Amino acid sequence: MCYHPPFPNSANAYPQNIMGQKIQAVKGMNDLLPVEQKDFKLTAAFWQAFEDKVAAWTRRFGYRQIRTPIVEQTGLFVRSIGEETDVVGKEMYTFADSNDTLSLSLRPEGTASCLRAVVEHNLLYNAPQKLWYIGPMFRRERPQKGRYRQFHQVGIEALGFEGPDIDAEIIAMSADLWRELGIAEHLTLELNSLGNREERAAHREALVGYLKAHEAQLDEDSRRRMHTNPLRVLDSKNPDLQDICNGAPRLADYLGEASQQHYRELKALLDGLGIAYVENPRLVRGLDYYNQTVFEWTTDKLGAQATVCGGGRYDGLIEELGGKPAACVGFAMGIERLLLLVREYGSLPCDEAPDVFVMQQGEGSTLAAMRHAAALRAEGWNVQQYCGGQSLKAQMKKADASGSRFALIVAESELAADSVTLKDMQGGRGQTTVPAGHLLSTLKEWTE
Ligand code: HAM
């Protein structure tokens, strides 16, 4: 049967069908291997150790997992993240479904999908929800260290809580994970309040007026953003614009009493919990759905990709997606960025070494070795069985390289006496030959 891909027509859209020619991974999308790669140091085992940690961490805080599809209707992201944002405007992987009537996108983040599912399944019907998710997200950004086109997030969303106690809880929850991973000292919490919709609108009007008055001095990006997302102009990294940014109307001056109180109470809770923060009045985030509290955890250890985790309140979003109004807050961390930091400066044990490496030599030894391996596994030992028929010396080299604690040698010469040889690869017990029936008890003795 012949496979006819539906599109596109460009001549180099598909790798040429040349026998033996290598096809590479898509730019900005990484393989996770059992070993480190030259330009991508994270291994699958390290990642798995992190996932185990996350599962225990979310459980400790009473958050429950939600899994949503990777593909959603494009409209979900346009409506929630905002049409004018970089993420929706130029970074989404969008395509027509085969019937051409439906536009679909790979999810660029998890909050919109999470809320879509919550509304669709009426999960807020009679109780608030504390949810978490993990998985790949997709943004067509310019790839570099810490910035990828397929990247991964762990996200936390608390739905149906007014705050500010929940704001403090999720921030404390993130701080707890940094502590566990040994990277707390390398992360700074930046905090801001965006106020409510009306307050932001009043500030926006004043800001646009101010920026228009200085339009001639703005760069191209800022001139564009002045109309689409003027708050982000204040976030500009262009040194020539710093004076203009510093003199601009400040959102903080437009916050009403309720917003100020929310922010004050949050800060008091963080102070009481001993969580240090830096107030950053220019922190605005790249997605449109936020109000009141916004925060980011940043580091100076990852070069330009400094933000490891970001989030805030998004109280209006659920209504925009057709649900009943509910206060919501959450955050997401970029797993690649976080693990690059942990690998370099933190601690996350991931032991892949077997407990026992089983070798065999000579006629009839393979089956006997396999039986011993199975018996050990049944007792809960992690056992790696050598396969491939090399000399005992070569097998011993493999056992060494595996990092195993013990080696079991099943040799033809000992089969008749039904004995096996056990070697302590790490400690000082050396090597001993025991009746096969004593294998387990000897191992237990050696590990006591
Ligand atoms: P975000 O700031 O767009 O927020 O992304 C969260 C984190 O994902 C970033 O801080 C960064 O660590 C990581 N990240 C983003 N883009 C990339 C990339 N191209 N490569 C590597 N890592 C990346 C959100 O996505 C919101 N949904 C967070 C949230 C949840 N707000 C409320 N609830």
Coordinates of C-alpha atoms and ligand atoms in Angstrom, one line a residue:
M1 CA 0.0 0.0 0.0
C2 CA 1.3 3.5 -0.8
Y3 CA 1.1 6.3 1.7
H4 CA 0.1 9.6 0.2
P5 CA 0.7 12.4 2.7
P6 CA -1.9 15.1 2.4
F7 CA 0.4 18.1 2.2
P8 CA 2.5 20.2 1.7
N9 CA 3.6 20.4 -2.0
S10 CA 7.0 22.0 -1.4
A11 CA 9.8 19.9 -3.1
N12 CA 11.8 19.4 0.1
A13 CA 8.9 19.0 2.4
Y14 CA 9.6 15.3 2.8
P15 CA 13.1 13.7 3.2
Q16 CA 14.1 12.3 -0.2
N17 CA 13.5 8.6 -0.4
I18 CA 17.2 7.7 -0.6
M19 CA 18.0 4.3 0.8
G20 CA 20.1 4.5 3.9
Q21 CA 20.0 8.3 4.2
K22 CA 19.6 9.5 7.8
I23 CA 16.6 11.4 8.9
Q24 CA 17.2 13.8 11.8
A25 CA 14.9 15.0 14.6
V26 CA 13.1 18.2 14.0
K27 CA 15.1 21.3 14.9
G28 CA 14.5 22.3 18.5
M29 CA 13.0 18.9 19.5
N30 CA 15.2 16.7 21.6
D31 CA 15.6 12.9 22.0
L32 CA 16.0 11.8 25.6
L33 CA 18.5 9.0 25.6
P34 CA 19.9 6.7 28.3
V35 CA 23.2 8.6 27.9
E36 CA 24.2 12.3 27.8
Q37 CA 24.5 14.0 24.4
K38 CA 27.1 16.6 23.5
D39 CA 24.7 19.5 23.4
F40 CA 21.8 18.1 25.5
K41 CA 23.0 16.7 28.8
L42 CA 19.7 15.4 30.2
T43 CA 19.2 11.7 30.3
A44 CA 15.9 9.7 30.4
A45 CA 16.8 8.3 33.8
F46 CA 17.4 11.7 35.2
W47 CA 14.1 12.9 33.8
Q48 CA 12.3 9.8 35.2
A49 CA 13.8 10.5 38.7
F50 CA 12.3 14.0 38.4
E51 CA 8.9 12.7 37.3
D52 CA 8.9 10.4 40.4
K53 CA 9.8 13.4 42.6
V54 CA 7.0 15.5 41.0
A55 CA 4.4 12.7 41.6
A56 CA 5.4 12.5 45.3
W57 CA 5.5 16.3 45.6
T58 CA 2.1 17.0 44.2
R59 CA 0.6 14.2 46.3
R60 CA 2.1 15.8 49.4
F61 CA 0.3 19.0 48.6
G62 CA -3.0 17.3 47.7
Y63 CA -3.0 18.1 44.0
R64 CA -4.4 15.5 41.5
Q65 CA -3.3 14.8 38.0
I66 CA -5.1 15.7 34.8
R67 CA -4.0 14.6 31.3
T68 CA -5.3 16.3 28.3
P69 CA -4.7 15.8 24.5
I70 CA -1.6 17.4 22.9
V71 CA -3.8 18.7 20.0
E72 CA -6.6 21.1 20.6
Q73 CA -8.8 23.4 18.5
T74 CA -6.8 26.5 17.6
G75 CA -9.6 28.7 18.9
L76 CA -9.0 27.5 22.4
F77 CA -5.5 29.1 22.5
V78 CA -6.5 32.2 20.5
R79 CA -9.3 32.9 23.0
S80 CA -7.3 32.2 26.2
I81 CA -3.6 33.1 25.5
G82 CA -4.6 36.1 23.3
E83 CA -4.4 36.6 19.5
E84 CA -1.8 39.4 19.8
T85 CA 0.7 37.4 22.0
D86 CA 3.9 36.0 20.4
V87 CA 2.9 32.5 21.4
V88 CA -0.4 32.6 19.4
G89 CA 0.7 35.2 16.8
K90 CA 3.8 33.5 15.5
E91 CA 4.8 30.4 17.5
M92 CA 2.0 27.9 17.3
Y93 CA 2.1 24.7 15.2
T94 CA -1.2 25.1 13.5
F95 CA -2.6 22.9 10.8
A96 CA -5.9 22.1 9.1
D97 CA -7.6 18.8 10.0
S98 CA -8.0 16.5 7.0
N99 CA -11.5 17.8 6.3
D100 CA -10.0 21.3 6.1
T101 CA -12.8 22.8 8.2
L102 CA -11.2 22.6 11.5
S103 CA -8.0 24.4 12.6
L104 CA -6.0 22.4 15.1
S105 CA -2.8 23.3 17.0
L106 CA -0.2 21.6 19.1
R107 CA -0.7 22.9 22.6
P108 CA 1.8 25.7 23.4
E109 CA 1.0 25.5 27.1
G110 CA -1.2 23.6 29.5
T111 CA -3.5 26.1 31.3
A112 CA -6.0 26.5 28.4
S113 CA -6.3 22.8 27.8
C114 CA -6.8 22.2 31.6
L115 CA -9.6 24.7 31.8
R116 CA -11.2 23.4 28.6
A117 CA -11.3 20.0 30.1
V118 CA -12.6 21.3 33.5
V119 CA -15.4 23.2 31.8
E120 CA -16.2 20.3 29.4
H121 CA -16.5 17.8 32.2
N122 CA -18.0 20.2 34.8
L123 CA -15.3 19.4 37.3
L124 CA -16.0 22.5 39.4
Y125 CA -19.6 21.4 39.8
N126 CA -19.5 21.1 43.6
A127 CA -16.0 21.5 44.7
P128 CA -12.9 23.5 43.8
Q129 CA -10.0 21.6 42.2
K130 CA -6.3 21.4 42.8
L131 CA -4.8 19.9 39.6
W132 CA -1.4 19.2 38.1
Y133 CA -0.1 18.1 34.7
I134 CA 3.1 17.2 33.0
G135 CA 3.9 16.9 29.3
P136 CA 5.3 18.3 26.1
M137 CA 4.3 21.8 24.8
F138 CA 5.2 23.2 21.4
R139 CA 6.3 26.7 20.4
R140 CA 8.1 27.6 17.2
E141 CA 10.8 29.7 18.9
R142 CA 14.4 30.2 17.8
P143 CA 16.1 27.2 19.5
Q144 CA 19.0 27.7 21.8
K145 CA 20.2 26.2 25.1
G146 CA 17.1 26.2 27.4
R147 CA 14.8 27.2 24.6
Y148 CA 13.2 24.4 22.5
R149 CA 10.4 23.9 20.1
Q150 CA 9.2 20.9 21.9
F151 CA 9.7 21.5 25.6
H152 CA 8.1 20.1 28.7
Q153 CA 6.2 21.6 31.6
V154 CA 4.9 20.6 35.0
G155 CA 1.9 22.8 35.7
I156 CA -0.2 23.4 38.8
E157 CA -3.7 24.9 38.6
A158 CA -5.8 25.7 41.6
L159 CA -9.4 26.4 40.5
G160 CA -12.2 27.9 42.5
F161 CA -10.1 29.6 45.2
E162 CA -10.2 33.4 45.7
G163 CA -6.8 33.8 47.4
P164 CA -4.5 35.2 48.5
D165 CA -3.9 32.2 50.6
I166 CA -3.9 29.9 47.6
D167 CA -1.5 32.3 45.8
A168 CA 0.8 31.8 48.8
E169 CA 0.3 28.1 48.9
I170 CA 1.3 27.5 45.3
I171 CA 4.3 29.8 45.6
A172 CA 5.3 27.9 48.8
M173 CA 4.8 24.7 46.9
S174 CA 7.2 25.7 44.2
A175 CA 9.7 26.8 46.8
D176 CA 9.4 23.4 48.4
L177 CA 10.3 21.7 45.2
W178 CA 13.4 23.9 44.7
R179 CA 14.5 23.1 48.2
E180 CA 14.1 19.3 47.5
L181 CA 16.1 19.6 44.3
G182 CA 18.8 21.6 46.0
I183 CA 18.5 24.7 43.8
A184 CA 16.7 27.1 46.1
E185 CA 19.7 29.4 46.4
H186 CA 19.9 29.8 42.6
L187 CA 16.4 31.0 42.1
T188 CA 14.8 34.4 42.8
L189 CA 11.1 34.9 43.1
E190 CA 9.9 38.0 41.3
L191 CA 6.4 39.2 42.2
N192 CA 3.9 41.8 40.8
S193 CA 0.2 42.6 40.8
L194 CA -1.6 43.4 37.6
G195 CA -4.8 44.4 39.3
N196 CA -8.2 43.7 37.9
R197 CA -9.5 44.3 34.4
E198 CA -10.8 47.8 35.0
E199 CA -7.6 48.9 36.7
R200 CA -5.5 47.5 33.9
A201 CA -7.7 49.2 31.3
A202 CA -7.3 52.6 33.0
H203 CA -3.6 52.1 33.2
R204 CA -3.4 50.9 29.6
E205 CA -5.1 54.1 28.3
A206 CA -2.6 56.2 30.2
L207 CA 0.3 54.1 29.1
V208 CA -0.7 54.2 25.4
G209 CA -1.1 58.0 25.6
Y210 CA 2.4 58.2 27.1
L211 CA 4.0 55.9 24.6
K212 CA 2.4 57.7 21.7
A213 CA 3.9 60.9 23.0
H214 CA 7.3 59.2 22.8
E215 CA 6.6 57.2 19.7
A216 CA 9.6 58.6 17.7
Q217 CA 12.1 57.2 20.2
L218 CA 10.6 53.7 20.3
D219 CA 12.1 50.7 18.5
E220 CA 10.1 48.8 16.0
D221 CA 9.1 46.0 18.4
S222 CA 7.8 48.5 21.0
R223 CA 5.9 50.5 18.4
R224 CA 4.1 47.4 17.4
R225 CA 3.5 46.3 21.0
M226 CA 2.3 49.8 21.9
H227 CA -1.0 48.9 20.2
T228 CA -1.1 45.1 20.9
N229 CA 0.3 44.7 24.4
P230 CA 1.6 48.0 25.7
L231 CA 2.5 46.6 29.1
R232 CA 5.1 44.4 27.4
V233 CA 6.9 47.6 26.1
L234 CA 7.9 48.2 29.7
D235 CA 9.5 44.7 29.7
S236 CA 11.8 45.7 26.8
K237 CA 15.4 44.7 27.1
N238 CA 16.5 47.5 24.8
P239 CA 18.9 49.8 26.9
D240 CA 17.9 52.8 24.8
L241 CA 14.3 52.5 26.0
Q242 CA 15.0 52.3 29.7
D243 CA 14.5 56.0 30.4
I244 CA 11.2 56.0 28.6
C245 CA 10.2 52.8 30.5
N246 CA 11.2 54.3 33.8
G247 CA 9.1 57.4 33.3
A248 CA 6.0 55.5 32.1
P249 CA 2.7 55.5 34.2
R250 CA 3.1 52.7 36.7
L251 CA 0.4 50.0 37.0
A252 CA 0.8 50.0 40.8
D253 CA -0.6 53.5 40.9
Y254 CA -3.8 52.4 39.3
L255 CA -4.6 49.5 41.6
G256 CA -7.7 50.0 43.7
E257 CA -8.0 49.1 47.4
A258 CA -9.2 45.5 46.9
S259 CA -6.3 44.7 44.6
Q260 CA -3.8 46.4 46.9
Q261 CA -5.1 44.4 49.8
H262 CA -4.9 41.1 47.9
Y263 CA -1.3 41.9 47.1
R264 CA -0.5 43.1 50.6
E265 CA -1.9 39.9 52.2
L266 CA 0.0 37.7 49.8
K267 CA 3.2 39.4 50.7
A268 CA 2.5 39.1 54.4
L269 CA 1.9 35.4 54.0
L270 CA 5.1 35.0 52.1
D271 CA 7.0 37.0 54.7
G272 CA 5.5 34.8 57.4
L273 CA 6.5 31.7 55.5
G274 CA 10.1 33.0 55.1
I275 CA 9.8 33.0 51.3
A276 CA 12.0 35.9 50.0
Y277 CA 10.8 37.8 46.9
V278 CA 11.7 40.8 44.8
E279 CA 8.9 43.1 43.7
N280 CA 9.2 43.7 40.0
P281 CA 6.6 46.3 38.8
R282 CA 7.5 45.5 35.2
L283 CA 6.7 41.8 35.4
V284 CA 3.8 41.3 33.0
R285 CA 4.2 37.7 31.6
G286 CA 3.8 36.7 27.9
L287 CA 0.3 35.4 28.0
D288 CA -2.8 37.6 28.1
Y289 CA -5.0 35.9 30.7
Y290 CA -3.5 37.1 33.9
N291 CA -4.8 39.5 36.6
Q292 CA -3.8 40.4 40.2
T293 CA -0.8 38.2 41.3
V294 CA 1.9 37.3 38.7
F295 CA 5.2 35.7 39.6
E296 CA 8.3 34.2 38.0
W297 CA 11.2 32.2 39.4
T298 CA 14.4 33.3 37.6
T299 CA 18.0 32.3 37.7
D300 CA 21.3 33.9 36.6
K301 CA 22.7 30.4 35.9
L302 CA 21.1 29.7 32.5
G303 CA 22.1 32.6 30.4
A304 CA 19.3 34.3 28.4
Q305 CA 16.7 31.7 29.3
A306 CA 16.4 32.9 32.9
T307 CA 12.8 32.0 33.7
V308 CA 12.4 28.6 35.1
C309 CA 8.8 28.9 36.3
G310 CA 6.0 31.4 35.9
G311 CA 2.4 31.9 36.7
G312 CA -0.2 33.9 38.4
R313 CA -4.0 34.5 38.8
Y314 CA -6.3 34.2 35.8
D315 CA -9.7 34.8 37.3
G316 CA -11.5 35.7 34.1
L317 CA -10.4 32.8 31.9
I318 CA -12.8 30.1 32.8
E319 CA -15.8 32.4 31.9
E320 CA -14.2 33.2 28.6
L321 CA -14.1 29.5 27.9
G322 CA -17.8 29.1 28.6
G323 CA -17.6 28.0 32.3
K324 CA -19.2 29.5 35.4
P325 CA -17.0 32.3 36.9
A326 CA -14.3 30.9 39.2
A327 CA -11.1 32.3 40.7
C328 CA -8.0 30.5 39.4
V329 CA -4.3 30.6 39.9
G330 CA -1.4 28.4 38.7
F331 CA 2.1 28.2 37.4
A332 CA 4.2 26.0 35.1
M333 CA 7.9 25.2 35.2
G334 CA 10.0 24.4 32.1
I335 CA 11.4 20.9 32.8
E336 CA 14.4 21.3 30.6
R337 CA 15.5 24.6 32.2
L338 CA 14.9 23.3 35.6
L339 CA 16.8 20.0 35.1
L340 CA 19.7 21.8 33.5
L341 CA 19.9 23.8 36.7
V342 CA 19.5 20.7 38.9
R343 CA 22.1 18.8 37.0
E344 CA 24.7 21.5 37.4
Y345 CA 23.9 22.9 40.9
G346 CA 21.4 20.7 42.6
S347 CA 20.8 17.1 43.5
L348 CA 18.5 14.4 42.1
P349 CA 19.8 10.9 42.6
C350 CA 19.0 8.6 39.7
D351 CA 20.4 5.1 40.2
E352 CA 20.2 2.9 37.1
A353 CA 22.8 0.4 38.2
P354 CA 21.5 -3.2 38.7
D355 CA 21.9 -4.9 42.1
V356 CA 23.2 -8.0 40.5
F357 CA 24.9 -8.6 37.1
V358 CA 24.5 -12.2 36.0
M359 CA 27.2 -13.9 33.9
Q360 CA 27.5 -17.4 32.5
Q361 CA 30.2 -19.6 31.0
G362 CA 30.1 -22.9 29.3
E363 CA 27.6 -25.6 28.3
G364 CA 24.2 -25.5 30.0
S365 CA 25.1 -22.3 32.0
T366 CA 22.7 -19.9 30.0
L367 CA 19.5 -21.6 31.1
A368 CA 20.8 -22.0 34.7
A369 CA 21.8 -18.3 34.8
M370 CA 18.4 -17.2 33.4
R371 CA 16.7 -19.2 36.1
H372 CA 18.8 -17.7 38.9
A373 CA 18.1 -14.2 37.5
A374 CA 14.3 -14.9 37.4
A375 CA 14.4 -16.2 41.0
L376 CA 16.3 -13.1 42.2
R377 CA 13.9 -10.7 40.4
A378 CA 11.0 -12.5 42.0
E379 CA 12.5 -11.6 45.4
G380 CA 12.7 -7.9 44.3
W381 CA 16.3 -7.7 43.1
N382 CA 17.2 -5.6 40.0
V383 CA 19.0 -8.0 37.9
Q384 CA 20.8 -7.5 34.6
Q385 CA 21.5 -10.7 32.7
Y386 CA 24.4 -10.8 30.3
C387 CA 23.5 -11.9 26.8
G388 CA 25.8 -12.5 23.9
G389 CA 28.3 -15.3 24.6
Q390 CA 31.6 -13.6 25.2
S391 CA 34.5 -14.7 27.4
L392 CA 34.1 -14.4 31.2
K393 CA 36.7 -11.6 31.2
A394 CA 34.7 -9.6 28.7
Q395 CA 31.5 -10.2 30.7
M396 CA 33.3 -9.0 33.8
K397 CA 34.2 -5.8 32.1
K398 CA 30.5 -5.3 31.3
A399 CA 29.6 -6.0 34.9
D400 CA 32.1 -3.4 36.0
A401 CA 30.7 -0.8 33.6
S402 CA 27.1 -1.5 34.7
G403 CA 28.0 -0.3 38.2
S404 CA 26.3 -3.3 39.8
R405 CA 26.8 -4.1 43.4
F406 CA 27.2 -7.8 43.0
A407 CA 28.0 -10.2 40.2
L408 CA 26.7 -13.7 39.9
I409 CA 28.8 -16.1 37.9
V410 CA 27.2 -19.3 36.7
A411 CA 29.9 -21.5 35.3
E412 CA 29.7 -25.0 33.6
S413 CA 32.4 -26.3 36.0
E414 CA 30.1 -25.6 39.0
L415 CA 26.9 -26.8 37.5
A416 CA 27.3 -30.4 38.5
A417 CA 27.8 -29.4 42.1
D418 CA 24.9 -27.0 41.8
S419 CA 26.9 -24.1 43.1
V420 CA 27.4 -20.5 41.9
T421 CA 30.0 -17.8 42.5
L422 CA 29.1 -14.5 43.9
K423 CA 31.3 -11.4 43.7
D424 CA 31.1 -8.3 45.8
M425 CA 31.8 -5.6 43.1
Q426 CA 31.7 -2.6 45.5
G427 CA 32.6 -3.7 49.0
G428 CA 35.5 -5.8 50.3
R429 CA 34.0 -9.2 50.5
G430 CA 35.7 -10.5 47.4
Q431 CA 34.4 -13.6 45.7
T432 CA 32.9 -16.8 47.1
T433 CA 31.4 -20.0 45.8
V434 CA 28.2 -21.1 47.5
P435 CA 25.5 -23.8 46.9
A436 CA 22.9 -22.4 44.6
G437 CA 20.3 -22.8 47.4
H438 CA 22.3 -20.3 49.5
L439 CA 22.4 -17.6 46.9
L440 CA 19.6 -15.5 48.3
S441 CA 20.7 -15.8 51.9
T442 CA 24.3 -14.9 51.1
L443 CA 23.1 -11.8 49.2
K444 CA 20.9 -10.8 52.1
E445 CA 23.7 -11.3 54.5
W446 CA 26.0 -9.1 52.3
T447 CA 23.5 -6.3 52.2
E448 CA 22.7 -6.2 55.9
Ligands
HAM1 P1 5.0 30.4 30.4 O1 5.8 31.5 31.2 O2 4.7 30.7 29.0 O3 3.7 30.1 31.2 O4 5.8 29.0 30.5 C1 6.2 28.5 31.7 C2 7.6 28.0 31.7 O5 7.8 27.1 30.6 C3 8.7 29.1 31.4 O6 9.0 29.8 32.6 C4 9.8 28.3 30.9 O7 10.6 27.7 32.0 C5 9.2 27.2 30.1 N1 9.2 27.5 28.7 C6 8.4 28.3 28.0 N2 8.8 28.3 26.7 C7 9.8 27.4 26.6 C8 10.7 27.0 25.5 N3 10.5 27.4 24.2 N4 11.7 26.1 25.8 C9 11.9 25.7 27.0 N5 11.1 26.1 28.1 C10 10.1 26.9 27.9 C11 2.8 29.2 30.9 O8 2.9 28.4 30.0 C12 1.5 29.3 31.7 N6 0.6 28.2 31.2 C13 1.9 29.0 33.2 C14 0.7 29.1 34.1 C15 0.0 28.0 34.6 N7 0.0 30.2 34.4 C16 -1.0 29.8 35.2 N8 -1.0 28.5 35.3

